[in-house]
XYZ file of C-alpha atoms in Angstrom:
702
model
C 139.402 76.700 111.689
C 142.077 78.998 110.370
C 140.705 78.805 106.957
C 137.263 79.799 108.429
C 138.626 82.983 110.128
C 140.539 83.677 107.007
C 137.640 83.563 104.614
C 135.447 85.619 106.958
C 138.318 88.027 107.116
C 138.663 88.396 103.328
C 135.017 89.024 103.178
C 135.246 91.812 105.848
C 138.235 93.307 103.743
C 135.911 93.176 100.683
C 133.267 94.907 102.254
C 135.638 97.728 103.259
C 137.719 97.647 100.021
C 134.757 97.812 97.371
C 133.421 101.243 98.425
C 136.992 102.519 98.871
C 137.831 101.391 95.274
C 134.659 103.007 93.980
C 135.414 106.121 95.600
C 139.066 106.341 94.488
C 138.346 105.579 90.987
C 135.427 108.002 90.994
C 137.703 111.012 92.367
C 140.419 109.983 89.706
C 137.866 110.087 86.939
C 136.333 113.413 88.102
C 139.811 115.041 88.198
C 140.865 113.776 84.892
C 137.554 115.000 83.505
C 138.318 118.604 84.833
C 141.822 118.586 83.852
C 141.707 120.088 80.274
C 139.706 123.140 81.876
C 142.580 124.472 83.762
C 143.431 128.003 83.178
C 147.196 128.040 82.996
C 150.202 125.512 82.403
C 151.236 125.821 85.972
C 147.836 124.832 87.287
C 147.595 122.065 84.656
C 151.079 120.539 85.708
C 149.862 120.507 89.428
C 146.491 119.136 88.619
C 148.346 116.324 86.670
C 150.583 115.554 89.497
C 147.566 115.266 91.810
C 145.682 113.023 89.363
C 148.539 110.809 89.056
C 148.777 110.301 92.864
C 144.992 109.519 92.917
C 145.547 106.968 90.140
C 148.082 105.194 91.895
C 146.029 104.996 94.981
C 142.931 103.741 93.000
C 145.585 101.032 91.483
C 146.523 100.017 94.624
C 142.980 99.561 95.947
C 142.438 97.343 92.886
C 145.499 95.500 93.266
C 144.405 94.635 96.714
C 141.098 93.244 95.440
C 142.955 91.272 92.651
C 145.261 90.025 95.465
C 142.354 88.769 97.623
C 140.916 86.959 94.710
C 144.027 85.288 94.112
C 144.421 84.359 97.763
C 140.956 82.848 97.651
C 141.826 80.773 94.573
C 145.035 79.277 95.851
C 143.612 78.807 99.339
C 140.125 77.557 98.587
C 139.888 76.754 95.021
C 138.230 78.041 91.741
C 134.542 77.638 92.795
C 134.927 80.143 95.450
C 136.354 82.815 93.155
C 134.547 82.109 89.797
C 132.056 84.987 90.313
C 134.672 87.378 90.717
C 136.601 85.906 87.850
C 133.800 86.238 85.107
C 132.518 89.626 86.283
C 134.797 91.842 88.379
C 138.359 90.905 87.334
C 138.523 91.055 83.514
C 136.542 94.513 83.427
C 138.949 95.812 86.270
C 142.144 94.501 84.657
C 141.307 95.677 80.953
C 140.467 99.141 82.218
C 143.393 99.371 84.483
C 145.790 98.172 81.592
C 144.470 101.072 79.463
C 145.136 103.498 82.455
C 148.620 102.264 82.612
C 149.231 102.373 78.997
C 147.455 105.521 77.854
C 146.498 107.798 80.816
C 149.502 107.542 83.058
C 152.110 108.213 80.366
C 150.187 111.315 79.371
C 149.979 112.650 82.850
C 153.763 112.091 83.343
C 154.455 114.212 80.256
C 152.198 117.012 81.683
C 154.041 116.913 84.806
C 157.292 117.372 83.038
C 156.045 120.321 81.071
C 158.672 123.116 80.940
C 156.906 125.750 78.792
C 156.412 128.246 81.479
C 153.140 129.422 83.070
C 151.225 130.724 80.192
C 147.713 129.908 78.950
C 146.815 126.621 77.796
C 146.134 126.452 74.155
C 143.186 124.436 72.322
C 145.256 121.901 70.950
C 146.785 121.086 74.365
C 143.322 121.078 75.888
C 141.953 118.662 73.218
C 144.948 116.265 73.479
C 144.319 116.103 77.214
C 140.467 115.396 76.550
C 141.347 112.675 74.042
C 139.190 109.637 74.739
C 142.316 107.429 75.085
C 143.332 109.403 78.043
C 140.190 109.878 79.907
C 138.043 107.157 79.017
C 140.096 104.240 80.640
C 140.018 106.103 83.918
C 136.200 106.773 83.626
C 135.541 103.027 82.548
C 137.635 101.825 85.447
C 135.240 103.761 87.622
C 132.174 102.198 85.856
C 133.807 98.725 86.400
C 134.434 99.331 89.909
C 130.986 100.426 90.458
C 129.366 97.528 88.512
C 131.489 95.050 90.082
C 130.443 96.212 93.574
C 126.750 96.017 92.474
C 127.356 92.539 91.082
C 129.271 91.132 94.277
C 126.890 92.674 96.712
C 123.663 93.429 95.075
C 123.375 90.714 92.270
C 120.417 88.713 93.777
C 118.251 91.309 92.241
C 118.776 89.593 88.954
C 120.250 86.020 89.917
C 120.069 83.958 86.847
C 123.697 83.655 85.881
C 123.502 84.116 82.084
C 121.257 86.998 82.490
C 123.559 88.583 85.164
C 126.543 88.063 82.873
C 124.912 89.498 79.942
C 123.705 92.488 81.507
C 126.934 93.219 83.372
C 128.910 93.149 80.187
C 126.252 95.069 78.010
C 126.126 97.853 80.952
C 129.994 97.888 81.080
C 130.464 97.972 77.191
C 127.509 100.461 76.595
C 128.839 102.895 79.338
C 132.302 102.555 77.684
C 130.794 103.634 74.401
C 128.940 106.334 75.575
C 131.870 107.633 77.612
C 133.954 107.342 74.355
C 131.664 109.326 72.187
C 131.012 111.971 74.785
C 134.818 112.460 75.310
C 135.407 112.504 71.476
C 132.929 115.609 71.362
C 134.828 117.288 74.174
C 138.112 116.676 72.538
C 136.705 118.246 69.264
C 135.218 121.301 71.183
C 138.381 122.064 72.945
C 140.673 121.785 69.886
C 138.453 124.384 68.010
C 138.661 126.463 71.255
C 135.148 126.778 71.297
C 133.636 128.485 74.262
C 133.054 125.903 77.030
C 129.972 125.911 78.904
C 129.602 128.118 81.818
C 130.136 126.793 85.206
C 126.588 127.167 86.061
C 125.354 125.289 82.989
C 127.794 122.454 83.691
C 126.404 122.483 87.271
C 122.769 122.095 86.083
C 123.918 119.533 83.298
C 125.376 117.272 86.188
C 122.399 117.896 88.401
C 120.004 116.901 85.530
C 122.198 113.768 84.906
C 121.959 112.740 88.566
C 118.452 113.457 88.552
C 117.791 111.037 85.688
C 119.991 108.451 87.350
C 118.069 108.825 90.570
C 114.618 108.584 88.883
C 115.658 105.472 87.128
C 117.086 104.126 90.442
C 113.840 104.820 92.238
C 111.841 103.210 89.435
C 114.191 100.171 89.498
C 113.895 100.099 93.329
C 110.016 100.217 93.371
C 109.876 97.418 90.525
C 112.311 95.330 92.284
C 110.394 95.613 95.577
C 106.986 94.747 94.103
C 108.508 91.925 92.143
C 109.772 90.379 95.161
C 106.727 90.155 97.055
C 105.632 86.412 97.841
C 102.032 85.325 96.631
C 99.298 85.377 99.212
C 98.805 81.785 98.780
C 101.219 79.504 97.021
C 101.304 75.547 96.441
C 104.784 73.852 97.698
C 104.211 71.959 94.291
C 105.126 74.972 92.417
C 108.357 73.474 91.071
C 109.748 76.216 88.735
C 113.265 74.893 88.700
C 113.792 70.987 88.906
C 117.124 69.477 89.323
C 117.303 65.843 88.504
C 121.044 65.553 89.688
C 122.011 63.810 86.538
C 119.403 61.082 87.076
C 116.415 60.286 84.948
C 113.704 62.732 84.877
C 110.714 61.755 87.059
C 107.151 62.849 87.494
C 106.444 65.693 89.806
C 103.658 68.088 90.597
C 104.621 70.990 88.260
C 102.760 73.998 89.330
C 99.475 72.278 90.066
C 99.148 70.843 93.435
C 96.353 68.312 92.594
C 97.903 67.283 89.231
C 100.999 65.417 89.784
C 102.014 62.211 88.051
C 104.382 59.652 89.119
C 105.509 58.270 85.560
C 106.009 54.744 84.583
C 102.265 54.098 85.326
C 102.502 54.632 88.931
C 99.862 56.342 91.153
C 100.528 59.852 92.404
C 100.652 59.817 96.409
C 99.540 62.794 98.481
C 101.526 63.457 101.674
C 98.527 63.057 103.766
C 98.584 59.261 103.006
C 102.281 59.096 104.215
C 101.482 58.719 107.843
C 102.355 56.788 110.873
C 100.250 54.015 112.294
C 96.715 55.432 112.507
C 95.531 52.510 114.824
C 96.530 50.766 118.011
C 97.307 51.834 121.381
C 100.233 53.896 121.813
C 103.076 52.967 124.026
C 103.725 56.523 124.979
C 101.136 59.432 124.919
C 102.093 63.004 125.392
C 100.097 66.265 125.252
C 101.872 69.422 124.654
C 99.836 72.742 125.173
C 101.318 75.861 123.300
C 100.586 78.960 125.301
C 102.106 82.217 126.210
C 103.550 82.314 129.885
C 105.891 84.336 131.858
C 108.933 82.169 132.821
C 111.534 82.722 135.510
C 115.102 81.938 134.949
C 117.805 80.868 137.641
C 118.789 84.579 138.181
C 115.363 85.670 138.883
C 114.966 87.270 135.605
C 111.513 86.773 134.124
C 110.915 86.646 130.375
C 107.455 86.701 128.319
C 107.806 83.342 126.477
C 105.863 81.053 124.174
C 105.829 77.759 125.778
C 104.851 74.093 125.772
C 103.049 73.293 128.738
C 104.163 76.441 130.469
C 107.883 75.993 130.433
C 111.046 76.454 128.467
C 112.376 74.319 127.202
C 109.004 72.087 126.866
C 108.914 68.925 128.713
C 111.290 66.136 127.957
C 109.745 63.482 125.819
C 111.245 59.925 126.104
C 110.521 56.786 124.115
C 112.181 53.532 123.235
C 113.095 52.117 119.809
C 110.224 50.181 118.488
C 107.364 51.928 120.427
C 104.397 53.675 119.052
C 104.422 57.404 120.257
C 101.329 59.672 120.148
C 101.687 63.441 120.806
C 98.720 65.776 120.821
C 99.396 69.382 120.175
C 96.857 71.944 121.545
C 97.233 75.553 120.611
C 95.655 77.690 123.568
C 96.738 81.175 122.417
C 99.634 81.387 119.911
C 97.815 83.699 117.092
C 99.956 82.703 114.103
C 99.461 78.947 114.909
C 102.028 76.227 115.646
C 103.279 72.847 114.636
C 105.747 70.405 115.944
C 108.568 69.217 113.902
C 110.722 66.211 115.311
C 114.110 67.506 114.567
C 116.636 64.877 113.507
C 113.721 61.969 113.562
C 113.173 60.170 110.281
C 109.249 60.083 110.755
C 106.734 59.407 107.948
C 106.376 62.692 105.735
C 102.775 63.584 107.191
C 104.139 63.609 110.770
C 107.018 66.025 110.096
C 105.144 69.088 111.224
C 105.941 71.640 108.572
C 103.186 73.961 108.065
C 101.965 74.451 104.382
C 103.821 71.226 103.469
C 102.801 68.498 105.587
C 99.970 69.977 107.538
C 98.209 73.337 108.255
C 99.486 75.294 111.227
C 97.258 74.487 114.188
C 95.477 77.814 115.160
C 94.375 78.825 118.633
C 91.702 76.545 120.019
C 92.580 73.739 117.473
C 94.557 70.484 118.119
C 96.473 68.110 115.981
C 97.810 64.621 116.726
C 101.053 63.077 115.600
C 101.809 59.267 115.585
C 104.998 57.563 114.775
C 106.906 54.442 115.489
C 110.287 54.912 116.878
C 112.994 53.469 114.405
C 116.153 55.132 115.724
C 117.800 56.035 119.032
C 119.568 59.086 120.131
C 119.432 62.722 121.255
C 116.917 64.759 119.140
C 114.647 67.821 119.967
C 111.093 69.258 118.842
C 110.176 72.578 117.889
C 107.449 74.635 116.019
C 107.818 74.816 112.078
C 105.648 77.808 111.742
C 107.366 81.116 111.500
C 109.914 79.360 113.291
C 112.551 82.278 113.121
C 110.245 83.793 115.951
C 108.599 80.921 117.551
C 111.820 78.993 118.471
C 113.321 82.094 119.494
C 110.397 82.765 121.977
C 110.689 79.165 123.408
C 108.525 76.503 121.474
C 111.074 73.880 121.619
C 111.877 70.899 123.925
C 114.128 67.850 124.132
C 113.480 64.418 122.593
C 115.289 61.420 123.728
C 114.889 58.175 121.894
C 116.382 55.089 123.852
C 117.385 51.635 122.874
C 114.924 48.781 123.114
C 113.844 47.595 126.364
C 116.362 45.299 128.095
C 119.117 47.872 128.072
C 118.706 49.686 131.406
C 119.557 53.495 131.442
C 122.979 53.826 133.420
C 124.201 56.705 135.777
C 123.005 60.292 135.310
C 121.379 61.222 131.985
C 120.742 65.005 131.429
C 119.352 66.822 128.529
C 120.924 70.282 128.252
C 119.512 72.845 125.711
C 121.365 76.053 124.885
C 119.203 79.046 123.859
C 119.669 82.839 123.529
C 116.588 83.909 125.326
C 115.402 87.139 126.647
C 118.686 88.930 125.554
C 120.487 86.262 127.834
C 122.406 83.046 127.207
C 120.462 80.244 128.819
C 121.082 76.522 129.499
C 117.799 74.926 129.802
C 116.030 77.358 132.213
C 119.309 78.463 133.804
C 121.201 81.738 133.075
C 123.706 81.325 135.835
C 126.242 78.525 136.836
C 124.358 75.799 138.515
C 125.557 73.295 141.084
C 124.994 69.428 140.936
C 126.007 66.905 143.434
C 127.225 63.619 141.709
C 128.986 60.696 143.316
C 132.314 59.714 142.154
C 132.249 56.841 139.726
C 129.001 57.869 138.154
C 128.722 57.660 134.646
C 127.534 61.110 133.457
C 125.843 61.434 130.024
C 125.203 65.262 128.669
C 122.707 65.368 125.752
C 123.980 68.894 124.458
C 121.350 70.574 122.024
C 122.085 74.063 120.275
C 118.559 75.547 119.673
C 120.015 78.900 118.573
C 120.593 79.859 115.160
C 124.608 80.069 115.198
C 127.107 77.494 116.172
C 127.813 77.402 119.784
C 130.918 76.339 121.868
C 130.627 74.006 124.597
C 133.505 73.379 127.099
C 133.958 70.551 129.795
C 136.971 70.786 132.020
C 137.940 68.812 135.014
C 138.091 65.377 133.624
C 138.622 63.555 130.261
C 135.544 62.903 128.294
C 134.246 61.437 125.112
C 131.886 62.495 122.273
C 129.688 59.290 121.753
C 127.125 60.629 119.530
C 126.458 63.329 116.875
C 122.934 64.339 116.082
C 121.671 60.978 117.699
C 124.190 58.747 115.843
C 126.733 56.828 117.699
C 130.405 57.302 117.212
C 132.415 54.275 116.493
C 135.142 53.818 119.197
C 135.448 57.391 120.470
C 138.843 58.328 122.162
C 139.456 60.392 125.291
C 139.390 64.256 124.925
C 140.627 66.997 127.088
C 141.067 70.854 126.584
C 138.819 70.534 123.482
C 136.328 72.985 122.152
C 133.035 71.457 121.005
C 131.312 73.569 118.388
C 127.812 72.506 117.959
C 125.799 73.404 114.932
C 122.668 75.443 115.102
C 119.901 72.576 115.635
C 122.821 69.946 116.134
C 123.537 67.665 119.160
C 126.511 66.071 120.624
C 126.251 63.335 123.328
C 129.219 63.726 125.857
C 129.970 61.084 128.503
C 132.574 61.086 131.470
C 132.983 59.309 134.695
C 132.601 61.666 137.593
C 136.004 62.094 139.462
C 136.674 63.010 143.026
C 137.006 66.710 142.202
C 134.748 69.407 140.507
C 133.736 69.223 136.902
C 132.572 72.271 135.103
C 130.462 72.182 131.690
C 129.829 75.661 130.145
C 127.944 76.939 127.321
C 131.008 78.933 126.171
C 134.495 79.735 127.464
C 133.622 82.718 129.622
C 133.208 82.955 133.365
C 129.949 84.445 133.104
C 128.596 81.908 130.653
C 125.601 79.512 131.994
C 126.683 76.097 132.847
C 126.752 73.354 135.524
C 129.257 72.694 138.150
C 129.303 69.085 139.043
C 130.922 68.176 142.544
C 131.235 65.011 144.628
C 130.166 66.664 147.837
C 128.460 69.922 146.893
C 131.794 71.870 147.525
C 134.891 72.615 146.010
C 136.485 75.357 143.603
C 135.456 75.948 140.093
C 137.868 74.579 137.598
C 138.863 77.642 135.391
C 137.908 77.643 131.663
C 141.155 77.966 129.587
C 141.338 80.719 127.113
C 139.732 79.424 124.111
C 142.796 80.141 121.897
C 144.672 77.591 124.003
C 142.078 74.961 123.251
C 141.901 72.861 120.052
C 138.455 72.611 118.081
C 137.120 69.220 117.934
C 136.817 67.924 114.504
C 134.507 64.949 113.856
C 136.069 64.215 110.569
C 138.858 62.530 112.138
C 137.485 61.410 115.633
C 136.941 57.703 116.549
C 137.818 54.795 114.162
C 136.312 53.695 110.767
C 133.470 51.357 110.881
C 130.912 49.649 108.656
C 128.667 51.781 106.348
C 125.554 50.158 104.776
C 124.915 52.649 102.002
C 126.761 50.828 99.302
C 129.002 53.515 98.032
C 130.842 51.267 95.736
C 128.307 51.158 93.211
C 128.208 54.854 92.374
C 125.496 57.465 92.927
C 122.055 57.540 91.255
C 121.900 61.335 91.506
C 124.350 64.196 92.431
C 123.333 67.506 93.469
C 125.222 70.860 94.595
C 124.464 73.657 96.743
C 126.473 76.754 96.551
C 125.740 79.347 99.363
C 126.262 82.952 98.480
C 125.440 86.452 100.045
C 124.189 89.707 98.716
C 121.789 92.543 99.360
C 118.487 92.737 97.774
C 114.774 92.324 98.029
C 112.681 89.525 99.578
C 108.960 89.707 100.078
C 109.079 93.390 99.801
C 111.980 94.181 101.966
C 115.479 95.372 101.170
C 117.826 93.098 103.356
C 120.614 90.707 103.607
C 120.102 87.682 101.317
C 121.384 84.297 101.727
C 121.117 82.278 98.649
C 121.442 78.677 97.364
C 122.632 78.308 93.797
C 121.994 82.066 93.353
C 118.310 82.037 94.348
C 116.040 82.351 97.194
C 112.734 80.421 97.971
C 110.580 79.840 95.727
C 112.870 80.065 93.198
C 115.465 77.697 94.606
C 115.692 74.299 92.748
C 113.716 71.240 93.792
C 115.762 68.176 94.042
C 113.839 65.230 92.576
C 114.597 61.753 93.382
C 113.093 58.280 93.198
C 112.677 56.028 96.019
C 115.884 53.878 96.608
C 118.217 56.388 94.890
C 121.697 56.858 96.377
C 122.212 60.481 96.552
C 125.309 62.683 96.731
C 125.285 66.268 97.804
C 128.064 68.850 97.760
C 127.861 71.881 100.021
C 130.109 74.957 99.041
C 129.845 78.120 101.340
C 131.033 81.250 99.315
C 129.356 83.410 102.011
C 130.759 85.111 105.089
C 128.209 83.322 107.529
C 127.830 79.604 108.888
C 125.044 77.724 107.275
C 123.843 74.747 109.364
C 122.118 72.799 106.658
C 119.292 70.675 107.869
C 117.720 67.832 105.741
C 114.331 66.587 107.027
C 113.587 62.936 107.014
C 117.021 61.601 106.277
C 120.482 61.411 107.828
C 123.397 62.243 105.831
C 126.822 60.405 105.874
C 129.674 62.927 105.538
C 131.952 61.671 102.870
C 134.787 64.723 102.767
C 135.462 68.078 104.286
C 137.078 70.430 102.091
C 138.198 67.940 99.618
C 139.676 65.428 102.206
C 137.853 62.086 102.930
C 136.626 61.597 106.384
C 139.186 59.385 108.277
C 137.435 58.803 111.811
C 134.242 57.073 112.607
C 131.383 57.085 109.994
C 129.960 60.620 110.710
C 126.109 60.731 110.396
C 124.458 63.952 110.773
C 121.078 65.687 109.977
C 122.306 69.195 110.567
C 125.717 69.735 109.051
C 127.296 73.216 109.659
C 129.077 74.609 106.431
C 131.470 77.425 107.674
C 132.516 80.207 105.515
C 135.108 78.944 102.938
C 134.236 75.266 103.722
C 132.876 72.525 101.264
C 131.369 69.082 102.192
C 130.422 66.096 100.211
C 127.630 63.856 101.805
C 125.598 61.035 101.011
C 122.219 59.465 101.726
C 119.633 56.717 100.669
C 116.309 58.122 99.412
C 114.338 55.550 101.460
C 111.497 57.972 103.183
C 108.941 59.019 100.530
C 107.545 62.456 100.813
C 108.348 66.209 100.002
C 110.973 67.165 102.479
C 112.462 70.516 103.567
C 116.267 71.062 103.203
C 117.050 74.409 104.773
C 119.660 76.521 106.715
C 118.803 76.218 110.451
C 119.830 79.704 111.024
C 116.263 80.380 111.093
C 116.621 84.067 110.018
C 118.201 82.591 106.809
C 115.466 80.341 106.333
C 112.952 83.107 106.799
C 114.704 84.995 104.068
C 114.295 82.175 101.556
C 117.394 80.024 102.278
C 115.544 76.726 101.889
C 114.663 74.245 99.134
C 112.799 70.835 98.839
C 113.908 67.196 98.318
C 110.847 65.597 96.356
C 110.197 61.997 95.593
C 108.598 61.013 92.478
C 104.873 61.547 92.187
C 104.531 62.870 95.747
C 102.114 65.978 96.119
C 100.806 68.030 98.752
C 97.342 69.746 99.170
C 98.709 72.440 101.631
C 99.533 75.834 100.710
C 101.729 78.638 102.062
C 101.545 82.521 102.475
C 99.288 84.951 104.300
C 95.889 83.766 103.114
C 96.798 80.242 103.882
C 98.037 81.161 107.295
C 101.236 78.908 106.818
C 104.693 80.025 107.019
C 107.148 77.262 107.116
C 110.348 78.967 106.869
C-alpha cells in the first residue's frame, strides 16, 4: 500500500514540478536573452548575478525531476520510467550540462567585472550574445517545454516511433534555429550596429507569439476533428492486432461480414454463440428498466433509473446446472439498455454488450437472455449501454449463483451493494446505519459488491471473520481476520463470513462514523463498536491469504500467447472533447490492440500501471488466475478474479484458458475511463459480429 501512495505522490509532484520547471527555465532564458542590451557595466553585473540565481533555481527544479525519475527506477523498475528516459531526461541532461559548462562560467566572470561603471562596448555585448552562452539556456527551456508536452499531452500522437521522432526533430530543429538566431545577434552586436527599438522588438515578439498561437489553434482544431469517432463503426475494425507471440489467426479485419477462420474453418457469428434456445427454464425473471423516484433510509429521494422500480434491482438467484431465462423490457430509458452478467462466463451472445453481442434495447422493446449456470458465487448484473451513466443512475442488481441442489443455504445470507448515488454513499438502498437483529451462533454471509468506479474500503468490527470468496471464486482454507481493511475493486465482490457473537458487530462501507452500514445485534440493543482509525488497520492482501491449492490450468507447459497492457495517463482529445485520457499501450479505443487467440490457448497477460489512478481491469467471459503481484509470486490460495484492481505503480501477471469463444470486452471498470476509450477486445479466431457502435447505430458499449 505504501508503494501505491508513493507512486501517486510522485505523480502529484510531477504535475506541480513540470510547470514550475518550464517557468524557471523560461525566466532564465528571457533574462539571458536581454543581458547583452544592458546600458552599463554595473547594470550588466547586477543582471548577471540575478541570471545566475535564476539558473540555479531552474537547475534545482530539473534535478528534482531527475531525482523523481531515479526514485521510480529504483523502486518500481525500468518499465515505469522508460517514457521519461527516452524523451525528457536525455534532452534535459544535455542542455543542463551545456549550461553548466558554457553559460554559468561566462556569467560568473561578468559578476567579477572590476572595470567600473562605464558603457558596455560591442565586443563585450557580442561575447555575451554568443550562441554557446545563450543557446544552452534557451534549449533547456525548449527541452522543459517539450518534455512537459510529451509527458502530459503525448496522447495527441500516440505511436511511439512517431512521438520519439517528432520529439527529437522538434528539439533539434529548435536548437538549430536558436543557434542561427543567436549567431546573427552576436555579429550585429560586435559591429555595434544599432539595435532595434523597444517598440520594434515588442512588435516582433507579438508577431512571433501570434504565429505560434495561430499554429496552436490550427493544431487544436485539427486534433479535435481527427478525434471524433465515426457515427457508425463495426467492432470488427481490428486496425491493430496483437497475436501475443502465437501464430497469426483469421479475424474480421475491417469488414464485419467478411471474417475468415483460417485452416479451412468456417467463420462464426456471435449471434450463433447463444445459450440453450429451447427447453423450459428452471428460473424465469423479468426486469423492467424504467425511470423512478426512489427513497433512501434517510428519507432523501433520488430520481433514478431502475430495474423493476428499485435500486439495486431485484436479487436474482439460481443454482448450478439450472437454465435461467431473463426477459429485459425497456419502458422509458431513451438511450436503450442491456444486461451484462458481470463475472459470469455466459455464452458470448448472452453477454449483453451493446454494439458487440446485441443491439441496445430501445423503449418499448424487449430482449431475452438464456444461459445455463456453470459456476457459483456472488456476481451482479448491470446495463452495458452508456454504462458510465446508466450504472451510476441505478441500472444494476445482485446475482447470486448457488451450489447444486442438495446443499441447503445456511444462516443469514445478505447481498450488499455499495454505490455512490444521489451524491451520497449508499449500501443497497440505505444511506444511514441500519440495525439488524441476529441470534448468537448464526453464521452470517455478507456478499459485498462495489458498483462504484473506484476501490472501496469495507470494515467489519466486533468479531473475527473470514474472506471466503473473491469475485465468486472460493478461497482455499481462509484464515481468520480482525482489524483489517477490505479494499474491493470497482466491480469486484468479496464474500465475508462470521459467526454472530453475543455482542454487536458493525459492517461499514468505509471507516468513518457517518458511512452507511449495518449494525448486527443479538437483541436489537447494544453500543455501536467503534471503527478504528484506518491508519491503524492493516490492508487485506489476497496474494498471501489462504493456503495453496490445486490449479487446473496446466501452467507447467508454458503459454501459447502472452500479452502486455501498460496503462498511462495524459491530456488530449477523445471524440471531439479535450479531457483526461487513460490509455492502454499508448492508445485509446478504437485504436487499442485486439488480442487474438485460438480456442484452447493458455494465455498470460501482464498489467503495468504507470498512471496516477487505479484501473480495475475486467475481462468478460473468463476468469483470470493471478500469478504474481509486483514481481512476487502469489503464495496464498489460488486467486481467481474477473475484475483485478491495478493500483498506481503496481504490476500483475495473470493467466486464463481461452475456452469461451467469442469477441469479449476487456476494459477498465472505472466506467468513466472506459467511456474515454480505456477498452480493448479479446477475439477468438474467425468470430465475427454484425453489430455496430456509434450514434447512428444507437449502441455505446463503453
